[in-house]
């Protein structure tokens, strides 16, 4: 396989993990702020948190990881020329 393909795949997988965790943390912090909860344990029965996690995190991760993959690919292709 081409070197740029391998680096793009690895970069995309790593960025997907990072974006997934960052978006999930942002959603939890937003929900804590919106509901006035002081601990994460208070969010255990909150249905809104589950819906937000389902609606925000997977699509956001896919979009941001795709953008990152495109940027990595373009950067590596420029360096090859």
mmCIF file of N, CA and C in Angstrom:
data_model
loop_
_atom_site.group_PDB
_atom_site.id
_atom_site.type_symbol
_atom_site.label_atom_id
_atom_site.label_comp_id
_atom_site.label_asym_id
_atom_site.label_seq_id
_atom_site.Cartn_x
_atom_site.Cartn_y
_atom_site.Cartn_z
ATOM 1 N N UNK A 1 0.834 -1.188 0.000
ATOM 2 C CA UNK A 1 0.000 0.000 0.000
ATOM 3 C C UNK A 1 0.876 1.247 0.000
ATOM 4 N N UNK A 2 0.300 2.274 -0.477
ATOM 5 C CA UNK A 2 0.987 3.546 -0.530
ATOM 6 C C UNK A 2 1.130 4.125 0.877
ATOM 7 N N UNK A 3 2.230 4.802 1.107
ATOM 8 C CA UNK A 3 2.504 5.365 2.421
ATOM 9 C C UNK A 3 1.443 6.376 2.853
ATOM 10 N N UNK A 4 1.018 7.224 1.932
ATOM 11 C CA UNK A 4 0.024 8.243 2.282
ATOM 12 C C UNK A 4 -1.321 7.618 2.635
ATOM 13 N N UNK A 5 -1.653 6.504 2.008
ATOM 14 C CA UNK A 5 -2.904 5.816 2.336
ATOM 15 C C UNK A 5 -2.850 5.269 3.760
ATOM 16 N N UNK A 6 -1.745 4.667 4.125
ATOM 17 C CA UNK A 6 -1.602 4.096 5.464
ATOM 18 C C UNK A 6 -1.654 5.194 6.517
ATOM 19 N N UNK A 7 -0.925 6.294 6.299
ATOM 20 C CA UNK A 7 -0.937 7.385 7.266
ATOM 21 C C UNK A 7 -2.313 8.042 7.362
ATOM 22 N N UNK A 8 -3.023 8.129 6.247
ATOM 23 C CA UNK A 8 -4.366 8.703 6.273
ATOM 24 C C UNK A 8 -5.317 7.811 7.060
ATOM 25 N N UNK A 9 -5.232 6.512 6.874
ATOM 26 C CA UNK A 9 -6.095 5.585 7.614
ATOM 27 C C UNK A 9 -5.798 5.645 9.108
ATOM 28 N N UNK A 10 -4.533 5.622 9.470
ATOM 29 C CA UNK A 10 -4.161 5.686 10.885
ATOM 30 C C UNK A 10 -4.597 7.021 11.495
ATOM 31 N N UNK A 11 -4.355 8.108 10.787
ATOM 32 C CA UNK A 11 -4.762 9.429 11.276
ATOM 33 C C UNK A 11 -6.261 9.554 11.434
ATOM 34 N N UNK A 12 -7.008 8.960 10.517
ATOM 35 C CA UNK A 12 -8.456 9.004 10.596
ATOM 36 C C UNK A 12 -8.966 8.204 11.792
ATOM 37 N N UNK A 13 -8.385 7.044 12.030
ATOM 38 C CA UNK A 13 -8.820 6.230 13.174
ATOM 39 C C UNK A 13 -8.497 6.924 14.497
ATOM 40 N N UNK A 14 -7.313 7.487 14.589
ATOM 41 C CA UNK A 14 -6.937 8.190 15.817
ATOM 42 C C UNK A 14 -7.821 9.424 16.024
ATOM 43 N N UNK A 15 -8.061 10.177 14.968
ATOM 44 C CA UNK A 15 -8.897 11.362 15.106
ATOM 45 C C UNK A 15 -10.341 10.991 15.443
ATOM 46 N N UNK A 16 -10.821 9.868 14.936
ATOM 47 C CA UNK A 16 -12.180 9.438 15.269
ATOM 48 C C UNK A 16 -12.300 9.144 16.766
ATOM 49 N N UNK A 17 -11.304 8.496 17.331
ATOM 50 C CA UNK A 17 -11.328 8.205 18.769
ATOM 51 C C UNK A 17 -11.291 9.504 19.572
ATOM 52 N N UNK A 18 -10.424 10.413 19.168
ATOM 53 C CA UNK A 18 -10.294 11.681 19.891
ATOM 54 C C UNK A 18 -11.577 12.498 19.769
ATOM 55 N N UNK A 19 -12.120 12.617 18.566
ATOM 56 C CA UNK A 19 -13.335 13.400 18.373
ATOM 57 C C UNK A 19 -14.520 12.777 19.095
ATOM 58 N N UNK A 20 -14.619 11.441 19.099
ATOM 59 C CA UNK A 20 -15.711 10.757 19.798
ATOM 60 C C UNK A 20 -15.688 11.125 21.279
ATOM 61 N N UNK A 21 -14.519 11.016 21.891
ATOM 62 C CA UNK A 21 -14.403 11.320 23.316
ATOM 63 C C UNK A 21 -14.627 12.800 23.605
ATOM 64 N N UNK A 22 -14.099 13.665 22.774
ATOM 65 C CA UNK A 22 -14.256 15.102 22.991
ATOM 66 C C UNK A 22 -15.716 15.528 22.839
ATOM 67 N N UNK A 23 -16.385 15.018 21.824
ATOM 68 C CA UNK A 23 -17.797 15.371 21.634
ATOM 69 C C UNK A 23 -18.664 14.807 22.745
ATOM 70 N N UNK A 24 -18.381 13.591 23.179
ATOM 71 C CA UNK A 24 -19.154 13.007 24.275
ATOM 72 C C UNK A 24 -18.967 13.812 25.556
ATOM 73 N N UNK A 25 -17.752 14.227 25.821
ATOM 74 C CA UNK A 25 -17.492 15.040 27.015
ATOM 75 C C UNK A 25 -18.189 16.393 26.909
ATOM 76 N N UNK A 26 -18.164 16.995 25.726
ATOM 77 C CA UNK A 26 -18.839 18.278 25.528
ATOM 78 C C UNK A 26 -20.344 18.144 25.737
ATOM 79 N N UNK A 27 -20.930 17.050 25.255
ATOM 80 C CA UNK A 27 -22.366 16.835 25.433
ATOM 81 C C UNK A 27 -22.711 16.649 26.909
ATOM 82 N N UNK A 28 -21.893 15.891 27.621
ATOM 83 C CA UNK A 28 -22.155 15.672 29.048
ATOM 84 C C UNK A 28 -22.031 16.984 29.823
ATOM 85 N N UNK A 29 -21.000 17.768 29.520
ATOM 86 C CA UNK A 29 -20.845 19.049 30.206
ATOM 87 C C UNK A 29 -21.989 20.002 29.872
ATOM 88 N N UNK A 30 -22.429 19.998 28.618
ATOM 89 C CA UNK A 30 -23.571 20.827 28.245
ATOM 90 C C UNK A 30 -24.825 20.399 29.006
ATOM 91 N N UNK A 31 -25.061 19.108 29.087
ATOM 92 C CA UNK A 31 -26.250 18.609 29.778
ATOM 93 C C UNK A 31 -26.183 18.915 31.278
ATOM 94 N N UNK A 32 -24.988 18.825 31.849
ATOM 95 C CA UNK A 32 -24.843 19.190 33.260
ATOM 96 C C UNK A 32 -25.141 20.674 33.455
ATOM 97 N N UNK A 33 -24.676 21.503 32.542
ATOM 98 C CA UNK A 33 -24.944 22.930 32.636
ATOM 99 C C UNK A 33 -26.426 23.230 32.425
ATOM 100 N N UNK A 34 -27.045 22.574 31.437
ATOM 101 C CA UNK A 34 -28.443 22.854 31.102
ATOM 102 C C UNK A 34 -29.411 22.389 32.193
ATOM 103 N N UNK A 35 -29.105 21.279 32.856
ATOM 104 C CA UNK A 35 -30.012 20.756 33.881
ATOM 105 C C UNK A 35 -29.649 21.216 35.279
ATOM 106 N N UNK A 36 -28.487 21.805 35.439
ATOM 107 C CA UNK A 36 -28.060 22.244 36.755
ATOM 108 C C UNK A 36 -27.515 21.120 37.620
ATOM 109 N N UNK A 37 -27.172 19.998 37.012
ATOM 110 C CA UNK A 37 -26.618 18.872 37.768
ATOM 111 C C UNK A 37 -25.193 19.207 38.202
ATOM 112 N N UNK A 38 -24.858 18.779 39.406
ATOM 113 C CA UNK A 38 -23.508 19.066 39.904
ATOM 114 C C UNK A 38 -22.568 17.870 39.747
ATOM 115 N N UNK A 39 -23.127 16.678 39.568
ATOM 116 C CA UNK A 39 -22.301 15.491 39.359
ATOM 117 C C UNK A 39 -22.852 14.701 38.180
ATOM 118 N N UNK A 40 -22.031 13.814 37.665
ATOM 119 C CA UNK A 40 -22.464 12.961 36.560
ATOM 120 C C UNK A 40 -23.487 11.927 37.022
ATOM 121 N N UNK A 41 -23.438 11.586 38.290
ATOM 122 C CA UNK A 41 -24.391 10.606 38.819
ATOM 123 C C UNK A 41 -25.826 11.125 38.739
ATOM 124 N N UNK A 42 -26.007 12.423 38.827
ATOM 125 C CA UNK A 42 -27.350 13.002 38.713
ATOM 126 C C UNK A 42 -27.913 12.881 37.296
ATOM 127 N N UNK A 43 -27.074 12.643 36.322
ATOM 128 C CA UNK A 43 -27.523 12.507 34.930
ATOM 129 C C UNK A 43 -27.886 11.072 34.563
ATOM 130 N N UNK A 44 -27.823 10.167 35.519
ATOM 131 C CA UNK A 44 -28.030 8.746 35.221
ATOM 132 C C UNK A 44 -29.416 8.470 34.644
ATOM 133 N N UNK A 45 -30.425 9.156 35.108
ATOM 134 C CA UNK A 45 -31.791 8.915 34.643
ATOM 135 C C UNK A 45 -32.250 9.931 33.607
ATOM 136 N N UNK A 46 -31.347 10.692 33.059
ATOM 137 C CA UNK A 46 -31.706 11.748 32.127
ATOM 138 C C UNK A 46 -31.790 11.196 30.707
ATOM 139 N N UNK A 47 -32.996 11.163 30.170
ATOM 140 C CA UNK A 47 -33.206 10.659 28.812
ATOM 141 C C UNK A 47 -32.620 11.611 27.768
ATOM 142 N N UNK A 48 -32.616 12.903 28.077
ATOM 143 C CA UNK A 48 -32.088 13.892 27.139
ATOM 144 C C UNK A 48 -30.613 13.692 26.843
ATOM 145 N N UNK A 49 -29.865 13.241 27.845
ATOM 146 C CA UNK A 49 -28.441 12.997 27.634
ATOM 147 C C UNK A 49 -28.239 11.875 26.621
ATOM 148 N N UNK A 50 -28.997 10.817 26.745
ATOM 149 C CA UNK A 50 -28.884 9.706 25.797
ATOM 150 C C UNK A 50 -29.232 10.119 24.385
ATOM 151 N N UNK A 51 -30.270 10.929 24.265
ATOM 152 C CA UNK A 51 -30.663 11.399 22.933
ATOM 153 C C UNK A 51 -29.594 12.309 22.350
ATOM 154 N N UNK A 52 -29.068 13.217 23.174
ATOM 155 C CA UNK A 52 -28.007 14.100 22.684
ATOM 156 C C UNK A 52 -26.766 13.313 22.279
ATOM 157 N N UNK A 53 -26.416 12.329 23.080
ATOM 158 C CA UNK A 53 -25.248 11.514 22.733
ATOM 159 C C UNK A 53 -25.459 10.788 21.408
ATOM 160 N N UNK A 54 -26.680 10.328 21.160
ATOM 161 C CA UNK A 54 -26.978 9.606 19.927
ATOM 162 C C UNK A 54 -27.037 10.543 18.718
ATOM 163 N N UNK A 55 -27.539 11.743 18.924
ATOM 164 C CA UNK A 55 -27.745 12.661 17.807
ATOM 165 C C UNK A 55 -26.499 13.477 17.478
ATOM 166 N N UNK A 56 -25.674 13.766 18.470
ATOM 167 C CA UNK A 56 -24.536 14.658 18.253
ATOM 168 C C UNK A 56 -23.233 13.902 18.003
ATOM 169 N N UNK A 57 -22.939 12.901 18.813
ATOM 170 C CA UNK A 57 -21.607 12.293 18.792
ATOM 171 C C UNK A 57 -21.309 11.495 17.516
ATOM 172 N N UNK A 58 -22.130 10.526 17.097
ATOM 173 C CA UNK A 58 -21.760 9.784 15.871
ATOM 174 C C UNK A 58 -21.678 10.633 14.601
ATOM 175 N N UNK A 59 -22.686 11.488 14.317
ATOM 176 C CA UNK A 59 -22.531 12.302 13.099
ATOM 177 C C UNK A 59 -21.372 13.289 13.185
ATOM 178 N N UNK A 60 -21.188 13.886 14.360
ATOM 179 C CA UNK A 60 -20.079 14.823 14.525
ATOM 180 C C UNK A 60 -18.741 14.153 14.339
ATOM 181 N N UNK A 61 -18.620 12.942 14.853
ATOM 182 C CA UNK A 61 -17.371 12.198 14.699
ATOM 183 C C UNK A 61 -17.102 11.863 13.238
ATOM 184 N N UNK A 62 -18.123 11.442 12.545
ATOM 185 C CA UNK A 62 -17.958 11.101 11.123
ATOM 186 C C UNK A 62 -17.559 12.330 10.317
ATOM 187 N N UNK A 63 -18.221 13.440 10.558
ATOM 188 C CA UNK A 63 -17.927 14.665 9.807
ATOM 189 C C UNK A 63 -16.519 15.171 10.107
ATOM 190 N N UNK A 64 -16.183 15.272 11.402
ATOM 191 C CA UNK A 64 -14.868 15.799 11.768
ATOM 192 C C UNK A 64 -13.736 14.863 11.351
ATOM 193 N N UNK A 65 -13.945 13.564 11.455
ATOM 194 C CA UNK A 65 -12.912 12.614 11.026
ATOM 195 C C UNK A 65 -12.728 12.631 9.514
ATOM 196 N N UNK A 66 -13.803 12.833 8.782
ATOM 197 C CA UNK A 66 -13.698 12.942 7.323
ATOM 198 C C UNK A 66 -12.919 14.188 6.925
ATOM 199 N N UNK A 67 -13.174 15.291 7.615
ATOM 200 C CA UNK A 67 -12.426 16.516 7.346
ATOM 201 C C UNK A 67 -10.949 16.310 7.659
ATOM 202 N N UNK A 68 -10.681 15.651 8.778
ATOM 203 C CA UNK A 68 -9.293 15.387 9.147
ATOM 204 C C UNK A 68 -8.612 14.477 8.122
ATOM 205 N N UNK A 69 -9.307 13.450 7.668
ATOM 206 C CA UNK A 69 -8.739 12.544 6.663
ATOM 207 C C UNK A 69 -8.429 13.300 5.375
ATOM 208 N N UNK A 70 -9.324 14.184 4.968
ATOM 209 C CA UNK A 70 -9.089 14.976 3.763
ATOM 210 C C UNK A 70 -7.872 15.880 3.921
ATOM 211 N N UNK A 71 -7.742 16.503 5.080
ATOM 212 C CA UNK A 71 -6.596 17.384 5.320
ATOM 213 C C UNK A 71 -5.287 16.594 5.352
ATOM 214 N N UNK A 72 -5.303 15.430 5.990
ATOM 215 C CA UNK A 72 -4.095 14.596 6.029
ATOM 216 C C UNK A 72 -3.723 14.156 4.620
ATOM 217 N N UNK A 73 -4.706 13.700 3.860
ATOM 218 C CA UNK A 73 -4.469 13.226 2.503
ATOM 219 C C UNK A 73 -3.877 14.329 1.630
ATOM 220 N N UNK A 74 -4.465 15.523 1.705
ATOM 221 C CA UNK A 74 -3.963 16.635 0.897
ATOM 222 C C UNK A 74 -2.550 17.026 1.306
ATOM 223 N N UNK A 75 -2.297 17.030 2.603
ATOM 224 C CA UNK A 75 -0.963 17.391 3.081
ATOM 225 C C UNK A 75 0.082 16.378 2.597
ATOM 226 N N UNK A 76 -0.237 15.111 2.679
ATOM 227 C CA UNK A 76 0.713 14.089 2.253
ATOM 228 C C UNK A 76 0.897 14.070 0.741
ATOM 229 N N UNK A 77 -0.143 14.354 0.003
ATOM 230 C CA UNK A 77 -0.022 14.407 -1.452
ATOM 231 C C UNK A 77 0.839 15.577 -1.906
ATOM 232 N N UNK A 78 0.735 16.713 -1.207
ATOM 233 C CA UNK A 78 1.573 17.872 -1.546
ATOM 234 C C UNK A 78 3.043 17.568 -1.296
ATOM 235 N N UNK A 79 3.314 16.849 -0.243
ATOM 236 C CA UNK A 79 4.695 16.521 0.101
ATOM 237 C C UNK A 79 5.291 15.502 -0.865
ATOM 238 N N UNK A 80 4.446 14.691 -1.500
ATOM 239 C CA UNK A 80 4.939 13.691 -2.447
ATOM 240 C C UNK A 80 5.415 14.316 -3.754
ATOM 241 N N UNK A 81 4.779 15.393 -4.133
ATOM 242 C CA UNK A 81 5.112 16.002 -5.428
ATOM 243 C C UNK A 81 6.436 16.636 -5.446
#
